[in-house]
PDB file of C-alpha atoms in Angstrom:
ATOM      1  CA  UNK A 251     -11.431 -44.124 -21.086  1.00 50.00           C
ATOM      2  CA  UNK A 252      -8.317 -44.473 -23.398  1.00 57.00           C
ATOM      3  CA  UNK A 253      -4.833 -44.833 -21.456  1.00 73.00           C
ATOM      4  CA  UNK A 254      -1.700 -42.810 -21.339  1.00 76.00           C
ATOM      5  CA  UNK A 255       0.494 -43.676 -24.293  1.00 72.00           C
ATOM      6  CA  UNK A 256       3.655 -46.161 -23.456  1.00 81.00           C
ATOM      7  CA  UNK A 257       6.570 -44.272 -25.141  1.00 87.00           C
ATOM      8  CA  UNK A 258       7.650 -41.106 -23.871  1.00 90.00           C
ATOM      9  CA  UNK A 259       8.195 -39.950 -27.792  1.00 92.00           C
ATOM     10  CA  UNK A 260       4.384 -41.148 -28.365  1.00 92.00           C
ATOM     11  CA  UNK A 261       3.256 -39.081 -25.536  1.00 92.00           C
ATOM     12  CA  UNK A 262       4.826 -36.088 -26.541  1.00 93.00           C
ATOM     13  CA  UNK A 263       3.492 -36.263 -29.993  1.00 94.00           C
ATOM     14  CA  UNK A 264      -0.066 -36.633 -28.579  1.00 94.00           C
ATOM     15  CA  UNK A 265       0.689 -34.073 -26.215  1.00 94.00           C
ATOM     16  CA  UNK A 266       1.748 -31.426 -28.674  1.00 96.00           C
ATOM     17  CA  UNK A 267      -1.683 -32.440 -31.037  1.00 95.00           C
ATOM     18  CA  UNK A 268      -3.528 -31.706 -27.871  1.00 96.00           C
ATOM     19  CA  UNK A 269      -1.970 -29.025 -27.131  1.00 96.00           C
ATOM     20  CA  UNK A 270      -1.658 -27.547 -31.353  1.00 96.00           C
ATOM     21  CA  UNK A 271      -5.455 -28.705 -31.435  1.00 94.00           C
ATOM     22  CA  UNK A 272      -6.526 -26.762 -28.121  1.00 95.00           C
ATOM     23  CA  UNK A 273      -4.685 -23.556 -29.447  1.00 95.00           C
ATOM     24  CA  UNK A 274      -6.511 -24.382 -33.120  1.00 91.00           C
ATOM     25  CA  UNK A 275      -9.816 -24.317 -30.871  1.00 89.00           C
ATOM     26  CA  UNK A 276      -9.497 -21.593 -29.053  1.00 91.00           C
ATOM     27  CA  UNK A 277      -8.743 -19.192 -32.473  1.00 91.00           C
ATOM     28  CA  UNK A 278     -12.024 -20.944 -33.868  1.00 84.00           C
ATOM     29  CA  UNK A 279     -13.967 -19.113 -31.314  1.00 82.00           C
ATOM     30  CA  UNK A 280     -13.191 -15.479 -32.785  1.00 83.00           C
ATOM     31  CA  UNK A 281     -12.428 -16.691 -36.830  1.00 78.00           C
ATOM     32  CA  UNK A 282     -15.423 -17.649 -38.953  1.00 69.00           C
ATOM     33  CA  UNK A 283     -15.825 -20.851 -40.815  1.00 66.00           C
ATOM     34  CA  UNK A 284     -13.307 -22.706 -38.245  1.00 74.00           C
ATOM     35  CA  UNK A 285     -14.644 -25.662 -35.791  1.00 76.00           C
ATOM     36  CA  UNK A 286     -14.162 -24.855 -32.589  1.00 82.00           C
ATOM     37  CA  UNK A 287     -15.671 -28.291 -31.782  1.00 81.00           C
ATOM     38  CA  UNK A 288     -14.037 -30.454 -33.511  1.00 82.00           C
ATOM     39  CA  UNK A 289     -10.927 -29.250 -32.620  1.00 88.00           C
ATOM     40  CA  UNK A 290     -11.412 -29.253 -28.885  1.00 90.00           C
ATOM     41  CA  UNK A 291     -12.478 -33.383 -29.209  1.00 89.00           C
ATOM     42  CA  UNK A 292      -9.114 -33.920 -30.917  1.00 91.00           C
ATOM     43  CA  UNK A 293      -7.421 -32.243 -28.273  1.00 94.00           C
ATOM     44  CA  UNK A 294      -9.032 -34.163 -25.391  1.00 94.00           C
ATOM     45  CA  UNK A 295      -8.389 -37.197 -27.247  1.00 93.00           C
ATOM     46  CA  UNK A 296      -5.315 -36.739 -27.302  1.00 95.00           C
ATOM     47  CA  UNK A 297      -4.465 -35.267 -23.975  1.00 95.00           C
ATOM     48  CA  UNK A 298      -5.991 -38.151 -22.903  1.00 93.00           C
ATOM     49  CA  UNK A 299      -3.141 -40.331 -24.187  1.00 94.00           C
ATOM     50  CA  UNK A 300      -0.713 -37.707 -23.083  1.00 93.00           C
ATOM     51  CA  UNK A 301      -2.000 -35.469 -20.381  1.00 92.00           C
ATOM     52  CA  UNK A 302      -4.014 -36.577 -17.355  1.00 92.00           C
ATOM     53  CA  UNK A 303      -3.351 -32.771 -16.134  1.00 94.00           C
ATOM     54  CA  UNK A 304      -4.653 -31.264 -19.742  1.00 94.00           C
ATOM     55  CA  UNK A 305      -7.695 -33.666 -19.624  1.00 93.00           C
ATOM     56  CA  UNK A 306      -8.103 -32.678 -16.714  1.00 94.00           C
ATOM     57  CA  UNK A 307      -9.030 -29.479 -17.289  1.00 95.00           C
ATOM     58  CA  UNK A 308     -10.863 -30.148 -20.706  1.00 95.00           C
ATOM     59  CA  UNK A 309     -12.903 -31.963 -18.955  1.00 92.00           C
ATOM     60  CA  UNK A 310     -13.696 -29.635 -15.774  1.00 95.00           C
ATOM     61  CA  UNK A 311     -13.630 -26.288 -18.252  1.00 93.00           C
ATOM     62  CA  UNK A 312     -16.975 -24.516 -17.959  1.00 93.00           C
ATOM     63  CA  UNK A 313     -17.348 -24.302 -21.808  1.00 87.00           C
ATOM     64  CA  UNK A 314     -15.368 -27.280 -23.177  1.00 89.00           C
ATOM     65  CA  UNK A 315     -16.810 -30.210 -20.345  1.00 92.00           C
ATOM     66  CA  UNK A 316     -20.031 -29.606 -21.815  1.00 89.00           C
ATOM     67  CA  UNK A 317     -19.200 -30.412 -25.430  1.00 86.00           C
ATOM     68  CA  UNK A 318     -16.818 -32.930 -24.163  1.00 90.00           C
ATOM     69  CA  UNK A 319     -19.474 -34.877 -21.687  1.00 90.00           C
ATOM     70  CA  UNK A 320     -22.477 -34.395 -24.379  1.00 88.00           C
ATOM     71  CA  UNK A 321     -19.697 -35.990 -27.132  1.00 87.00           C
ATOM     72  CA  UNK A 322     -18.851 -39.173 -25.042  1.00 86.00           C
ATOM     73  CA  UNK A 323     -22.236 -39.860 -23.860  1.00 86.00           C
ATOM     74  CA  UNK A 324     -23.930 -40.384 -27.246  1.00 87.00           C
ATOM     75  CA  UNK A 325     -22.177 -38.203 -29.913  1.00 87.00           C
ATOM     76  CA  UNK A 326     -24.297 -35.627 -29.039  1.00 90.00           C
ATOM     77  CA  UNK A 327     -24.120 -32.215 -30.276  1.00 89.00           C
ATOM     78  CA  UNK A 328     -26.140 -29.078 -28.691  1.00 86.00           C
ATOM     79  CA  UNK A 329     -28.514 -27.467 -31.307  1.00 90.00           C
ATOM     80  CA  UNK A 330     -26.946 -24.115 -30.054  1.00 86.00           C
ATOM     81  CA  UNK A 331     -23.544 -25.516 -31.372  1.00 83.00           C
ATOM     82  CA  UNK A 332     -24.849 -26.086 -34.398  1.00 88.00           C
ATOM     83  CA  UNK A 333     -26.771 -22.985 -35.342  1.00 88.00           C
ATOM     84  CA  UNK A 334     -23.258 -21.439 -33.987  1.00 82.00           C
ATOM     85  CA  UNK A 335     -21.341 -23.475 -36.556  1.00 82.00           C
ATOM     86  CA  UNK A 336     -23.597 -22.964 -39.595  1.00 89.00           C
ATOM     87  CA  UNK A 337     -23.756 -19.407 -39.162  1.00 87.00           C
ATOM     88  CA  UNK A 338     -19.829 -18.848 -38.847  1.00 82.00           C
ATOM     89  CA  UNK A 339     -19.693 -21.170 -42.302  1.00 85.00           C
ATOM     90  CA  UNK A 340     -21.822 -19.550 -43.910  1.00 90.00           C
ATOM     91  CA  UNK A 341     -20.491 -15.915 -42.806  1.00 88.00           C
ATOM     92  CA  UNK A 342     -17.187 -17.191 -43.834  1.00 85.00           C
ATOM     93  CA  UNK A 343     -18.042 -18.536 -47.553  1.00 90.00           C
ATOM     94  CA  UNK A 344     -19.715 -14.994 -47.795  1.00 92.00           C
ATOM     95  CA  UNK A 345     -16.708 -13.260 -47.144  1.00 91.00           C
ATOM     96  CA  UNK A 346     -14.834 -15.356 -49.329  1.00 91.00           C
ATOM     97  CA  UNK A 347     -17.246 -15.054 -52.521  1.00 93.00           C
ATOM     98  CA  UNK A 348     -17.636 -11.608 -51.503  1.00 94.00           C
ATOM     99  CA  UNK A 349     -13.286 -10.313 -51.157  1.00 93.00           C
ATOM    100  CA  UNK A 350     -11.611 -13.364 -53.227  1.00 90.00           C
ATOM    101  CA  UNK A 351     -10.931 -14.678 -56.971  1.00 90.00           C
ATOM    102  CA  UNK A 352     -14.077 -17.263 -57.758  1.00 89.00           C
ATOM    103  CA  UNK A 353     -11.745 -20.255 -58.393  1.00 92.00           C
ATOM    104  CA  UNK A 354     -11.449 -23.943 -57.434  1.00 93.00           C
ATOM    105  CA  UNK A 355      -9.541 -23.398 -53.878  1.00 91.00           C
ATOM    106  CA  UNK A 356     -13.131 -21.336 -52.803  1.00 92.00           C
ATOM    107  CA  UNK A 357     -15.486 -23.344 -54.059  1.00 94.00           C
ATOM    108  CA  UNK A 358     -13.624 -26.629 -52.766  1.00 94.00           C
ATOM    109  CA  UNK A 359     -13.350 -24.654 -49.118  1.00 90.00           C
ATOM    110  CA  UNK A 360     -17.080 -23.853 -49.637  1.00 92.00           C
ATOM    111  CA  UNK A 361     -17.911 -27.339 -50.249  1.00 94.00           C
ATOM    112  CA  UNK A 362     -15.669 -28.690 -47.219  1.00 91.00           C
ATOM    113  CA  UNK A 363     -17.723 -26.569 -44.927  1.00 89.00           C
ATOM    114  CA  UNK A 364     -20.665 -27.814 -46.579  1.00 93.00           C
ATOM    115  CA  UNK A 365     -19.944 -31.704 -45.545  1.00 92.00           C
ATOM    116  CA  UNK A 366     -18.973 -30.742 -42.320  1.00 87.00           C
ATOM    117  CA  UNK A 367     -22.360 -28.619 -41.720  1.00 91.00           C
ATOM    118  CA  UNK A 368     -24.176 -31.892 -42.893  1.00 94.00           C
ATOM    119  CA  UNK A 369     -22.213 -34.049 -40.899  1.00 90.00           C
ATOM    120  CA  UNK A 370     -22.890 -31.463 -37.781  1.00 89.00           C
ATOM    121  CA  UNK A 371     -26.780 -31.732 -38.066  1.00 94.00           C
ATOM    122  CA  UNK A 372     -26.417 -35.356 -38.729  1.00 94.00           C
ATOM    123  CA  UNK A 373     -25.390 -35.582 -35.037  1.00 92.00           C
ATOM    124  CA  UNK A 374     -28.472 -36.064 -32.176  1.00 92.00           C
ATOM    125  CA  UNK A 375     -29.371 -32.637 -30.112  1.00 90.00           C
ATOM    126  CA  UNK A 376     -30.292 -34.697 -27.335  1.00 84.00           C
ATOM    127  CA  UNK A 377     -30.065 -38.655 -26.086  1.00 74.00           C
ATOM    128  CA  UNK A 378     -33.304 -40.672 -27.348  1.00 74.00           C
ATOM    129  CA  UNK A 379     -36.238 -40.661 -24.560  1.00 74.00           C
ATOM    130  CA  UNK A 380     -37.014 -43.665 -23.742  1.00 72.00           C
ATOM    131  CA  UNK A 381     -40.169 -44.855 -24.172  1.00 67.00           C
TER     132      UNK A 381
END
């Protein structure tokens, strides 16, 4: 498990990330085509160099500890996160082909959220059996 940071300025930095990410996380939950998951890893890496209190509760929080626990023990990502995910990406570069100006910005945003589905379903759903 990573340590608290040494300087109080470093700690504070991490600590507002954490903090900024959490927040970012939480407003993926209701807005399409943002990660809630991603998000809520980079805030409990970072409140764990900042906040043993705000890990604290990452960890123990009845939706986040299970992302956070399936993460650290093999990079693991739940099939139900994923579906989740894809659908909200996909919902949101609807809405954007569908209400905005076809130019570059949409069709960059559109391939962003393209990478980061295939990087999603690259992840395992579950740890290998062994055999």
């Amino acid at each position: 498990m990573p340590h608290l940071a040494t300087s109080k300025l470093t700690r504070i930095l991490f600590g507002l990330l954490a903090y900024a990410s959490l927040a970012l996380g939480l407003i993926a939950i209701v807005v399409p085509g943002l990660p809630t998951t991603e998000f809520i890893l980079l805030a409990a890496w970072a409140a764990t160099k900042s906040s043993p209190r705000l890990s604290a509760w990452l960890e123990n929080h009845r939706l986040f500890g299970p992302i956070l626990s399936n993460w650290r023990n093999g990079r693991i990502i739940a099939r139900r996160a994923k579906v989740s995910a894809t659908v909200s990406m996909l919902l949101c570069a609807t809405l954007m082909l569908v209400m905005l100006d076809h130019g570059w910005p949409i069709y960059l945003a559109i391939a962003g959220m393209s990478l980061g589905n295939l990087w999603i379903w690259s992840r395992p759903e579950s740890l290998p059996q062994p055999s």
